[in-house]
CSV table of C-alpha atoms and ligand atoms in Angstrom, one decimal:
chain,number,residue,atom,x,y,z
O,11,UNK,CA,-9.3,-52.6,11.4
O,12,UNK,CA,-11.9,-50.1,12.0
O,13,UNK,CA,-10.7,-46.5,11.9
O,14,UNK,CA,-11.3,-44.4,14.9
O,15,UNK,CA,-12.5,-40.8,14.6
O,16,UNK,CA,-9.0,-39.8,15.6
O,17,UNK,CA,-7.4,-41.7,12.7
O,18,UNK,CA,-9.8,-40.1,10.4
O,19,UNK,CA,-9.1,-36.7,11.6
O,20,UNK,CA,-5.3,-37.2,11.4
O,21,UNK,CA,-5.5,-38.4,7.8
O,22,UNK,CA,-7.9,-35.6,6.9
O,23,UNK,CA,-5.5,-33.1,8.3
O,24,UNK,CA,-2.6,-34.5,6.3
O,25,UNK,CA,-4.6,-34.5,3.1
O,26,UNK,CA,-5.6,-30.9,3.8
O,27,UNK,CA,-2.0,-29.8,4.2
O,28,UNK,CA,-0.9,-31.5,1.0
O,29,UNK,CA,-3.8,-29.8,-0.9
O,30,UNK,CA,-3.1,-26.4,0.6
O,31,UNK,CA,0.4,-26.0,-0.9
O,32,UNK,CA,-0.1,-24.9,-4.5
O,33,UNK,CA,1.8,-26.8,-7.1
O,34,UNK,CA,3.1,-23.5,-8.5
O,35,UNK,CA,5.4,-23.0,-5.5
O,36,UNK,CA,7.5,-25.9,-6.8
O,37,UNK,CA,7.2,-25.8,-10.5
O,38,UNK,CA,9.9,-23.8,-12.2
O,39,UNK,CA,7.5,-21.3,-13.7
O,40,UNK,CA,9.4,-19.1,-16.2
O,41,UNK,CA,10.0,-15.5,-15.4
O,42,UNK,CA,7.5,-13.2,-16.9
O,43,UNK,CA,8.7,-9.8,-18.0
O,44,UNK,CA,7.8,-6.6,-16.2
O,45,UNK,CA,9.1,-3.6,-18.2
O,46,UNK,CA,9.2,-0.1,-16.9
O,47,UNK,CA,8.6,2.1,-20.0
O,48,UNK,CA,8.0,5.6,-21.1
O,49,UNK,CA,4.5,5.6,-22.8
O,50,UNK,CA,1.6,7.9,-23.7
O,51,UNK,CA,-1.8,7.3,-22.2
O,52,UNK,CA,-5.1,9.1,-22.5
O,53,UNK,CA,-5.7,10.2,-18.9
O,54,UNK,CA,-7.5,13.4,-19.5
O,55,UNK,CA,-10.7,13.8,-21.5
O,56,UNK,CA,-10.3,13.4,-25.3
O,57,UNK,CA,-10.0,17.1,-25.9
O,58,UNK,CA,-6.6,16.9,-24.3
O,59,UNK,CA,-3.5,15.2,-25.7
O,60,UNK,CA,-2.2,12.0,-24.3
O,61,UNK,CA,0.0,12.3,-21.2
O,62,UNK,CA,3.6,10.9,-21.2
O,63,UNK,CA,3.8,8.6,-18.2
O,64,UNK,CA,6.2,5.9,-16.9
O,65,UNK,CA,4.4,2.7,-16.6
O,66,UNK,CA,5.1,-1.0,-16.0
O,67,UNK,CA,4.5,-2.5,-19.5
O,68,UNK,CA,3.6,1.1,-20.5
O,69,UNK,CA,0.2,0.9,-18.6
O,70,UNK,CA,-1.6,3.0,-16.1
O,71,UNK,CA,-2.2,1.5,-13.6
O,72,UNK,CA,0.5,-1.2,-14.0
O,73,UNK,CA,-0.8,-4.6,-15.1
O,74,UNK,CA,-2.5,-6.4,-12.2
O,75,UNK,CA,-0.5,-9.2,-10.8
O,76,UNK,CA,-2.9,-11.9,-9.4
O,77,UNK,CA,-1.7,-15.0,-7.6
O,78,UNK,CA,-3.0,-17.4,-5.0
O,79,UNK,CA,-1.8,-17.5,-1.4
O,80,UNK,CA,1.4,-19.6,-1.2
O,81,UNK,CA,2.2,-19.0,-4.9
O,82,UNK,CA,5.5,-17.9,-6.2
O,83,UNK,CA,5.8,-14.7,-8.1
O,84,UNK,CA,8.6,-14.5,-10.7
O,85,UNK,CA,9.1,-11.3,-12.7
O,86,UNK,CA,12.1,-10.3,-14.8
O,87,UNK,CA,12.2,-6.5,-14.3
O,88,UNK,CA,13.6,-4.7,-17.2
O,89,UNK,CA,14.3,-1.0,-16.8
O,90,UNK,CA,13.6,1.0,-20.0
O,91,UNK,CA,13.0,4.3,-18.3
O,92,UNK,CA,15.9,6.9,-18.3
O,93,UNK,CA,16.6,6.5,-14.6
O,94,UNK,CA,17.8,3.6,-12.4
O,95,UNK,CA,14.9,1.9,-10.7
O,96,UNK,CA,13.8,-1.1,-8.6
O,97,UNK,CA,10.4,-2.7,-7.7
O,98,UNK,CA,9.0,-2.9,-4.2
O,99,UNK,CA,6.2,-5.3,-3.4
O,100,UNK,CA,4.4,-3.3,-0.8
O,101,UNK,CA,3.0,-5.2,2.2
O,102,UNK,CA,4.3,-8.6,1.2
O,103,UNK,CA,6.2,-10.4,4.1
O,104,UNK,CA,8.9,-11.1,1.7
O,105,UNK,CA,12.5,-12.5,1.6
O,106,UNK,CA,14.6,-9.3,2.3
O,107,UNK,CA,16.7,-9.7,-0.9
O,108,UNK,CA,13.5,-9.3,-3.0
O,109,UNK,CA,12.1,-6.3,-1.2
O,110,UNK,CA,13.3,-4.0,-4.0
O,111,UNK,CA,14.7,-1.0,-2.0
O,112,UNK,CA,17.4,0.6,-4.0
O,113,UNK,CA,20.5,1.4,-1.9
O,114,UNK,CA,19.4,-1.0,0.9
O,115,UNK,CA,18.4,-4.4,-0.3
O,116,UNK,CA,19.7,-4.1,-3.9
O,117,UNK,CA,21.4,-1.9,-6.4
O,118,UNK,CA,19.2,0.2,-8.5
O,119,UNK,CA,18.7,-1.4,-11.9
O,120,UNK,CA,20.3,0.9,-14.5
O,121,UNK,CA,18.5,1.7,-17.7
O,122,UNK,CA,18.7,-1.2,-20.1
O,123,UNK,CA,19.4,-3.7,-17.3
O,124,UNK,CA,17.3,-6.4,-15.7
O,125,UNK,CA,16.7,-7.8,-12.2
O,126,UNK,CA,14.9,-11.1,-11.4
O,127,UNK,CA,12.4,-10.9,-8.6
O,128,UNK,CA,11.4,-14.3,-7.3
O,129,UNK,CA,9.4,-14.7,-4.1
O,130,UNK,CA,6.5,-16.6,-2.4
O,131,UNK,CA,3.5,-14.8,-1.1
O,132,UNK,CA,2.6,-16.1,2.4
O,133,UNK,CA,-0.5,-14.0,3.0
O,134,UNK,CA,-3.7,-13.5,1.0
O,135,UNK,CA,-4.8,-10.0,0.5
O,136,UNK,CA,-4.7,-6.7,-1.4
O,137,UNK,CA,-1.2,-5.5,-2.0
O,138,UNK,CA,0.6,-3.3,-4.6
O,139,UNK,CA,3.9,-2.8,-6.2
O,140,UNK,CA,5.7,0.3,-7.1
O,141,UNK,CA,9.1,1.9,-8.0
O,142,UNK,CA,11.5,2.3,-5.0
O,143,UNK,CA,14.2,4.5,-6.3
O,144,UNK,CA,13.6,8.2,-6.3
O,145,UNK,CA,10.0,7.1,-5.7
O,146,UNK,CA,8.7,10.6,-5.2
O,147,UNK,CA,9.2,11.0,-9.0
O,148,UNK,CA,9.0,7.5,-10.3
O,149,UNK,CA,5.7,6.6,-8.5
O,150,UNK,CA,4.2,10.0,-9.4
O,151,UNK,CA,5.1,9.3,-13.0
O,152,UNK,CA,3.0,6.1,-12.9
O,153,UNK,CA,5.2,3.2,-11.8
O,154,UNK,CA,2.5,1.5,-9.6
O,155,UNK,CA,0.0,-1.3,-9.8
O,156,UNK,CA,-2.0,-3.9,-7.9
O,157,UNK,CA,-0.7,-7.1,-6.5
O,158,UNK,CA,-3.7,-9.3,-5.5
O,159,UNK,CA,-3.2,-12.5,-3.5
O,160,UNK,CA,-6.4,-14.6,-3.6
O,161,UNK,CA,-7.4,-16.8,-0.7
O,162,UNK,CA,-7.2,-20.5,-1.4
O,163,UNK,CA,-10.9,-20.7,-0.5
O,164,UNK,CA,-12.3,-17.4,-1.7
O,165,UNK,CA,-15.2,-15.7,0.1
O,166,UNK,CA,-18.9,-16.1,-1.0
O,167,UNK,CA,-19.3,-13.0,-3.1
O,168,UNK,CA,-20.8,-12.3,-6.6
O,169,UNK,CA,-17.7,-10.7,-7.9
O,170,UNK,CA,-14.8,-8.3,-7.1
O,171,UNK,CA,-13.4,-5.1,-8.4
O,172,UNK,CA,-9.8,-3.8,-7.8
O,173,UNK,CA,-9.8,0.0,-7.4
O,174,UNK,CA,-6.5,1.7,-7.9
O,175,UNK,CA,-6.5,5.4,-6.9
O,176,UNK,CA,-3.9,7.6,-8.4
O,177,UNK,CA,-3.4,11.3,-8.7
O,178,UNK,CA,-1.4,13.3,-11.2
O,179,UNK,CA,0.0,16.8,-11.1
O,180,UNK,CA,-0.6,18.0,-14.7
O,181,UNK,CA,-0.1,21.2,-16.5
O,182,UNK,CA,-3.7,22.0,-17.6
O,183,UNK,CA,-2.4,23.6,-20.9
O,184,UNK,CA,-0.2,20.7,-22.2
O,185,UNK,CA,-1.8,17.9,-20.3
O,186,UNK,CA,1.7,16.8,-19.3
O,187,UNK,CA,3.1,16.0,-15.8
O,188,UNK,CA,4.8,19.1,-14.2
O,189,UNK,CA,8.4,18.0,-13.7
O,190,UNK,CA,8.9,19.9,-10.5
O,191,UNK,CA,9.4,16.7,-8.4
O,192,UNK,CA,11.8,18.3,-6.0
O,193,UNK,CA,10.0,21.6,-5.5
O,194,UNK,CA,10.7,22.7,-1.9
O,195,UNK,CA,7.2,23.9,-1.4
O,196,UNK,CA,5.8,20.5,-2.0
O,197,UNK,CA,8.4,18.7,0.0
O,198,UNK,CA,8.0,20.9,3.0
O,199,UNK,CA,4.2,20.8,2.9
O,200,UNK,CA,1.8,17.9,2.2
O,201,UNK,CA,3.9,16.3,-0.6
O,202,UNK,CA,3.1,16.1,-4.2
O,203,UNK,CA,-0.7,16.2,-4.4
O,204,UNK,CA,-2.1,15.9,-7.9
O,205,UNK,CA,-4.7,18.1,-9.5
O,206,UNK,CA,-6.3,15.2,-11.4
O,207,UNK,CA,-7.5,11.9,-10.0
O,208,UNK,CA,-7.8,8.6,-11.9
O,209,UNK,CA,-9.4,5.3,-10.8
O,210,UNK,CA,-8.0,2.4,-12.7
O,211,UNK,CA,-6.5,5.0,-15.1
O,212,UNK,CA,-9.8,6.7,-15.9
O,213,UNK,CA,-11.4,9.9,-14.6
O,214,UNK,CA,-15.0,8.7,-15.2
O,215,UNK,CA,-14.9,4.9,-14.3
O,216,UNK,CA,-18.4,3.4,-14.6
O,217,UNK,CA,-19.0,-0.3,-14.0
O,218,UNK,CA,-22.1,-2.4,-14.3
O,219,UNK,CA,-23.9,-3.8,-11.1
O,220,UNK,CA,-27.0,-5.5,-10.2
O,221,UNK,CA,-29.3,-4.7,-7.3
O,222,UNK,CA,-28.5,-6.9,-4.2
O,223,UNK,CA,-25.2,-8.0,-5.8
O,224,UNK,CA,-22.4,-8.5,-3.3
O,225,UNK,CA,-19.1,-7.1,-4.6
O,226,UNK,CA,-15.7,-7.2,-2.9
O,227,UNK,CA,-14.0,-3.8,-3.5
O,228,UNK,CA,-10.2,-3.9,-3.1
O,229,UNK,CA,-9.3,-0.2,-2.9
O,230,UNK,CA,-5.6,0.8,-3.1
O,231,UNK,CA,-4.4,4.3,-2.5
O,232,UNK,CA,-1.5,4.5,-4.9
O,233,UNK,CA,-1.2,8.3,-4.9
O,234,UNK,CA,2.2,9.8,-3.9
O,235,UNK,CA,0.8,11.9,-1.0
O,236,UNK,CA,-2.9,12.3,-1.2
O,237,UNK,CA,-5.2,11.1,1.6
O,238,UNK,CA,-8.5,9.9,0.3
O,239,UNK,CA,-11.6,10.3,2.6
O,240,UNK,CA,-14.2,8.0,1.1
O,241,UNK,CA,-17.9,7.4,1.4
O,242,UNK,CA,-20.5,5.1,-0.3
O,243,UNK,CA,-23.8,5.8,-1.9
O,244,UNK,CA,-26.3,3.1,-2.9
O,245,UNK,CA,-23.9,0.5,-1.4
O,246,UNK,CA,-23.7,-0.7,2.1
O,247,UNK,CA,-21.4,-3.2,3.7
O,248,UNK,CA,-18.4,-4.1,5.8
O,249,UNK,CA,-14.7,-3.5,6.1
O,250,UNK,CA,-13.2,-7.0,5.9
O,251,UNK,CA,-9.4,-6.3,5.6
O,252,UNK,CA,-7.0,-3.4,5.9
O,253,UNK,CA,-3.6,-3.3,4.3
O,254,UNK,CA,-4.3,-6.8,3.0
O,255,UNK,CA,-4.8,-8.3,6.4
O,256,UNK,CA,-8.3,-9.6,7.4
O,257,UNK,CA,-9.8,-7.6,10.3
O,258,UNK,CA,-11.3,-10.7,11.9
O,259,UNK,CA,-14.6,-9.2,12.9
O,260,UNK,CA,-16.6,-7.4,10.2
O,261,UNK,CA,-17.0,-3.7,10.7
O,262,UNK,CA,-20.1,-2.2,9.3
O,263,UNK,CA,-19.2,0.8,7.1
O,264,UNK,CA,-20.8,3.8,8.5
O,265,UNK,CA,-20.0,7.2,7.1
O,266,UNK,CA,-16.5,7.8,6.0
O,267,UNK,CA,-13.4,5.7,5.4
O,268,UNK,CA,-9.9,7.4,5.4
O,269,UNK,CA,-7.2,5.8,3.2
O,270,UNK,CA,-3.7,7.3,3.6
O,271,UNK,CA,-1.1,7.0,0.9
O,272,UNK,CA,-0.2,3.3,0.4
O,273,UNK,CA,-3.0,2.0,2.6
O,274,UNK,CA,-5.6,-0.5,1.3
O,275,UNK,CA,-9.0,-1.5,2.4
O,276,UNK,CA,-11.1,-4.5,1.3
O,277,UNK,CA,-14.9,-4.0,1.6
O,278,UNK,CA,-17.8,-6.3,1.0
O,279,UNK,CA,-20.6,-4.1,-0.3
O,280,UNK,CA,-24.2,-5.0,-1.3
O,281,UNK,CA,-25.8,-2.9,-4.0
O,282,UNK,CA,-28.8,-1.3,-2.4
O,283,UNK,CA,-29.4,1.3,-5.1
O,284,UNK,CA,-32.6,0.7,-7.2
O,285,UNK,CA,-32.4,-0.6,-10.7
O,286,UNK,CA,-31.8,2.2,-13.1
O,287,UNK,CA,-29.9,4.2,-10.5
O,288,UNK,CA,-26.2,4.8,-9.9
O,289,UNK,CA,-24.4,3.5,-6.8
O,290,UNK,CA,-21.0,5.2,-6.1
O,291,UNK,CA,-17.8,5.2,-4.3
O,292,UNK,CA,-17.1,8.9,-3.6
O,293,UNK,CA,-14.2,11.0,-2.5
O,294,UNK,CA,-15.0,13.6,0.2
O,295,UNK,CA,-13.3,16.9,-0.7
O,296,UNK,CA,-12.0,19.5,1.8
O,297,UNK,CA,-15.2,21.4,1.3
O,298,UNK,CA,-17.2,18.3,1.9
O,299,UNK,CA,-18.1,18.2,-1.8
O,300,UNK,CA,-18.5,14.6,-3.1
O,301,UNK,CA,-16.9,13.4,-6.3
O,302,UNK,CA,-17.4,10.0,-7.7
O,303,UNK,CA,-14.3,7.7,-8.0
O,304,UNK,CA,-16.4,4.8,-9.3
O,305,UNK,CA,-20.0,4.8,-10.5
O,306,UNK,CA,-21.9,1.5,-10.6
O,307,UNK,CA,-24.8,1.7,-13.1
O,308,UNK,CA,-27.5,-0.6,-11.6
O,309,UNK,CA,-29.2,-2.8,-14.2
O,310,UNK,CA,-31.0,-5.9,-13.2
O,311,UNK,CA,-31.2,-7.7,-10.0
O,312,UNK,CA,-28.9,-10.3,-8.5
O,313,UNK,CA,-31.4,-11.6,-6.0
O,314,UNK,CA,-34.8,-10.5,-4.8
O,315,UNK,CA,-33.8,-10.1,-1.2
O,316,UNK,CA,-30.5,-8.8,0.3
O,317,UNK,CA,-28.0,-11.5,1.1
O,318,UNK,CA,-27.2,-12.7,4.7
O,319,UNK,CA,-24.4,-11.1,6.6
O,320,UNK,CA,-21.1,-12.4,5.2
O,321,UNK,CA,-18.5,-14.4,7.0
O,322,UNK,CA,-15.2,-12.7,7.9
O,323,UNK,CA,-12.1,-13.5,5.7
O,324,UNK,CA,-9.9,-16.3,7.1
O,325,UNK,CA,-6.9,-15.0,9.1
O,326,UNK,CA,-3.4,-15.0,7.5
O,327,UNK,CA,-0.7,-17.2,9.0
O,328,UNK,CA,1.2,-14.6,11.2
O,329,UNK,CA,-1.9,-12.9,12.6
O,330,UNK,CA,-1.2,-13.5,16.3
O,331,UNK,CA,-0.7,-10.4,18.4
O,332,UNK,CA,2.8,-9.8,19.8
O,333,UNK,CA,3.6,-10.7,23.3
O,334,UNK,CA,4.7,-7.4,24.8
O,335,UNK,CA,5.8,-8.6,28.2
O,336,UNK,CA,9.6,-8.2,27.3
O,337,UNK,CA,9.1,-5.9,24.4
O,338,UNK,CA,11.8,-3.5,23.2
O,339,UNK,CA,10.6,0.0,23.7
O,340,UNK,CA,11.4,2.3,20.8
O,341,UNK,CA,10.5,5.9,20.2
O,342,UNK,CA,10.3,7.9,16.9
O,343,UNK,CA,9.9,11.6,16.9
O,344,UNK,CA,8.9,13.2,13.7
O,345,UNK,CA,9.7,16.9,13.3
O,346,UNK,CA,10.1,19.5,10.6
O,347,UNK,CA,8.0,20.8,7.7
O,348,UNK,CA,6.6,24.2,7.1
O,349,UNK,CA,5.1,25.9,10.1
O,350,UNK,CA,7.0,23.4,12.3
O,351,UNK,CA,9.2,23.8,15.4
O,352,UNK,CA,12.3,22.1,14.0
O,353,UNK,CA,15.2,24.6,14.5
O,354,UNK,CA,18.0,22.2,13.4
O,355,UNK,CA,18.7,18.6,12.7
O,356,UNK,CA,21.7,16.3,11.9
O,357,UNK,CA,22.8,15.9,8.3
O,358,UNK,CA,26.0,14.1,7.3
O,359,UNK,CA,27.0,14.1,11.0
O,360,UNK,CA,26.8,17.9,11.3
O,361,UNK,CA,24.1,20.0,13.0
O,362,UNK,CA,22.5,22.2,10.5
O,363,UNK,CA,19.9,24.9,10.9
O,364,UNK,CA,16.5,24.8,9.2
O,365,UNK,CA,17.6,27.0,6.3
O,366,UNK,CA,20.8,25.1,5.6
O,367,UNK,CA,18.8,21.9,5.7
O,368,UNK,CA,16.3,23.4,3.3
O,369,UNK,CA,19.1,24.3,0.9
O,370,UNK,CA,20.2,20.6,1.0
O,371,UNK,CA,16.6,19.5,0.2
O,372,UNK,CA,15.8,18.3,3.7
O,373,UNK,CA,12.7,19.6,5.5
O,374,UNK,CA,12.0,16.8,8.0
O,375,UNK,CA,13.8,14.7,10.6
O,376,UNK,CA,13.2,11.4,12.4
O,377,UNK,CA,14.7,11.4,15.9
O,378,UNK,CA,16.6,14.6,15.0
O,379,UNK,CA,18.3,13.2,11.8
O,380,UNK,CA,17.3,14.5,8.4
O,381,UNK,CA,18.4,11.5,6.3
O,382,UNK,CA,18.7,7.8,6.1
O,383,UNK,CA,21.7,6.7,8.2
O,384,UNK,CA,24.2,3.9,8.1
O,385,UNK,CA,23.1,2.7,11.5
O,386,UNK,CA,19.5,1.5,11.9
O,387,UNK,CA,16.9,3.0,14.2
O,388,UNK,CA,17.1,-0.4,16.0
O,389,UNK,CA,19.0,-3.6,15.8
O,390,UNK,CA,16.6,-6.3,16.7
O,391,UNK,CA,17.0,-10.0,17.3
O,392,UNK,CA,14.8,-12.4,15.4
O,393,UNK,CA,11.4,-12.7,17.0
O,394,UNK,CA,12.0,-9.9,19.4
O,395,UNK,CA,8.7,-8.1,20.3
O,396,UNK,CA,8.8,-4.4,19.7
O,397,UNK,CA,6.7,-1.5,20.9
O,398,UNK,CA,7.3,1.7,19.0
O,399,UNK,CA,5.9,5.1,20.0
O,400,UNK,CA,5.6,7.4,17.0
O,401,UNK,CA,5.2,11.1,17.9
O,402,UNK,CA,4.3,13.4,15.0
O,403,UNK,CA,5.6,16.8,16.2
O,404,UNK,CA,4.7,18.4,12.8
O,405,UNK,CA,1.4,20.0,11.8
O,406,UNK,CA,1.1,17.7,8.8
O,407,UNK,CA,-0.3,14.2,8.6
O,408,UNK,CA,2.1,11.4,7.7
O,409,UNK,CA,1.6,7.8,6.6
O,410,UNK,CA,4.4,5.7,8.2
O,411,UNK,CA,5.1,2.3,6.4
O,412,UNK,CA,7.2,-0.5,7.7
O,413,UNK,CA,8.6,-2.9,5.2
O,414,UNK,CA,8.7,-6.7,5.6
O,415,UNK,CA,6.3,-7.1,8.6
O,416,UNK,CA,2.9,-6.0,9.6
O,417,UNK,CA,2.3,-4.3,12.9
O,418,UNK,CA,-0.7,-3.6,15.1
O,419,UNK,CA,-1.6,-0.3,16.6
O,420,UNK,CA,-1.5,-0.4,20.4
O,421,UNK,CA,-4.5,1.7,21.3
O,422,UNK,CA,-4.6,4.0,24.4
O,423,UNK,CA,-7.0,1.5,26.1
O,424,UNK,CA,-4.4,-1.2,25.6
O,425,UNK,CA,-6.3,-3.0,22.9
O,426,UNK,CA,-4.6,-4.0,19.7
O,427,UNK,CA,-5.9,-2.7,16.4
O,428,UNK,CA,-5.9,-4.7,13.1
O,429,UNK,CA,-2.7,-5.7,11.4
O,430,UNK,CA,-1.4,-3.0,9.1
O,431,UNK,CA,1.7,-2.0,7.1
O,432,UNK,CA,1.0,1.7,7.0
O,433,UNK,CA,-0.3,4.0,9.7
O,434,UNK,CA,-1.7,7.4,9.1
O,435,UNK,CA,-1.0,10.0,11.8
O,436,UNK,CA,-2.7,13.3,12.0
O,437,UNK,CA,-0.7,16.5,12.6
O,438,UNK,CA,0.6,16.6,16.2
O,439,UNK,CA,-0.7,13.1,16.9
O,440,UNK,CA,1.2,10.3,18.8
O,441,UNK,CA,0.4,6.6,18.2
O,442,UNK,CA,1.9,3.4,19.4
O,443,UNK,CA,2.5,0.3,17.3
O,444,UNK,CA,3.7,-3.2,18.2
O,445,UNK,CA,5.1,-6.1,16.2
O,446,UNK,CA,7.2,-9.2,16.4
O,447,UNK,CA,10.5,-8.8,14.5
O,448,UNK,CA,10.0,-12.1,12.7
O,449,UNK,CA,11.4,-11.4,9.3
O,450,UNK,CA,15.3,-11.1,9.1
O,451,UNK,CA,16.9,-8.4,7.0
O,452,UNK,CA,17.1,-4.7,6.6
O,453,UNK,CA,13.7,-3.1,6.6
O,454,UNK,CA,12.8,0.5,5.7
O,455,UNK,CA,10.5,2.5,7.8
O,456,UNK,CA,9.4,5.7,6.2
O,457,UNK,CA,6.7,8.2,5.4
O,458,UNK,CA,4.7,7.2,2.3
O,459,UNK,CA,4.2,10.8,1.4
O,460,UNK,CA,7.0,10.1,-1.0
O,461,UNK,CA,8.5,13.6,-1.1
O,462,UNK,CA,8.6,13.5,2.7
O,463,UNK,CA,10.5,10.2,2.6
O,464,UNK,CA,13.1,11.9,0.2
O,465,UNK,CA,13.5,15.0,2.3
O,466,UNK,CA,14.2,13.4,5.7
O,467,UNK,CA,11.5,10.9,6.7
O,468,UNK,CA,13.2,7.6,6.1
O,469,UNK,CA,14.9,5.3,8.6
O,470,UNK,CA,15.3,1.6,8.9
O,471,UNK,CA,15.5,-1.4,11.3
O,472,UNK,CA,17.6,-4.4,11.1
O,473,UNK,CA,16.5,-7.9,12.3
O,474,UNK,CA,19.2,-10.5,12.7
F,511,LIG,CU1,5.2,1.3,-0.6
F,511,LIG,CU2,9.0,1.9,1.0
F,511,LIG,O1,7.1,1.6,0.2
F,512,LIG,CU1,5.1,12.5,5.8
């Protein structure tokens, strides 16, 4: 019997579905080790001694974990640092039990103990992983690295580079980390901002490139509190994804990009610099001074003419915008910090004045509460749409991160922004986000300036 076009399409679809699920999701791949260790690395120039860091497998940044969309990640975390720890897989729409939040989704792993992380990655994109117990110290000591989820059908590019930005607060005499992790001055201001920046563990990262080459840059801000304003020189291109999620339309990069703590951006850039020249990814300083984070030394030509405009990345599975007709309205007021208006807040059920709070190491509050509480900010039912207004009533910027689900910004003109997992608010700025509570569990919502999270800016939601 002759096959109709319809039969053909049906079979083609079935075949495509079968092919799209990677074998590794089923195969019982053994657990690979991921060991948090104390180690010494040469971060500073050679005239300085090595710096003692805490690193996964002793490395800075941590070893890159690279899988394909739909794959299963299995890591046996072994804690060999002298402090209980856990691993959070930032931005992954994960099974709650694998989210790695000490005290909420698991017990912190004691020194010498192990914990098995085993999860499937539903979305392609640029993610990262980091310590999630006393993270203001553990992340600042180096427990952070890239988690890259490749598309099943990758984009048409020449190559890609993962760019992990970190900063370190080092004693310039000894070259060692200052161990003032709980210093009130840092907690009550912009957080622990390093005095030394590395890209992929180096202060002078130089990579080769060819003229007219098209490179995907996966940039990860893994710093504890620093905001990176970025610009390009000798490179031009498009933003194709933010926080791992494809933006849909390509946005031409024009001027500066701002990356808050924990945020990521994927760019497709074409090398426009002449042969023999240097193309750069630069950081814009407070004084507008430009410092290179990566230099691309241009040698040779990839093609004689620039390439055609690229196609956008394919959308991830849960990319639909939430339906806000019956959305739950939530409000989150952020207060506190130095130079703030916060007079008092609740701590341990009692109302304390700013000075008493400061003595208890709390400088910030979310909805008037200066700590993580037993009751969540909201109890949501599965698939409930949410609209959350975040009002930053402090003079500092904050990077609010929701675990387990991506959200969209709801702009003042009513349009949705791209999907994100971390939103950067300027001082005294209010913004609205919306999402569908489609992942059951207990999910943290906190500022990713990690000393802020520890000193009052952490709450959570529950989805059941
Ligand atoms: Cu990047 Cu609560 O984490
Ligand atoms: Cu903050």
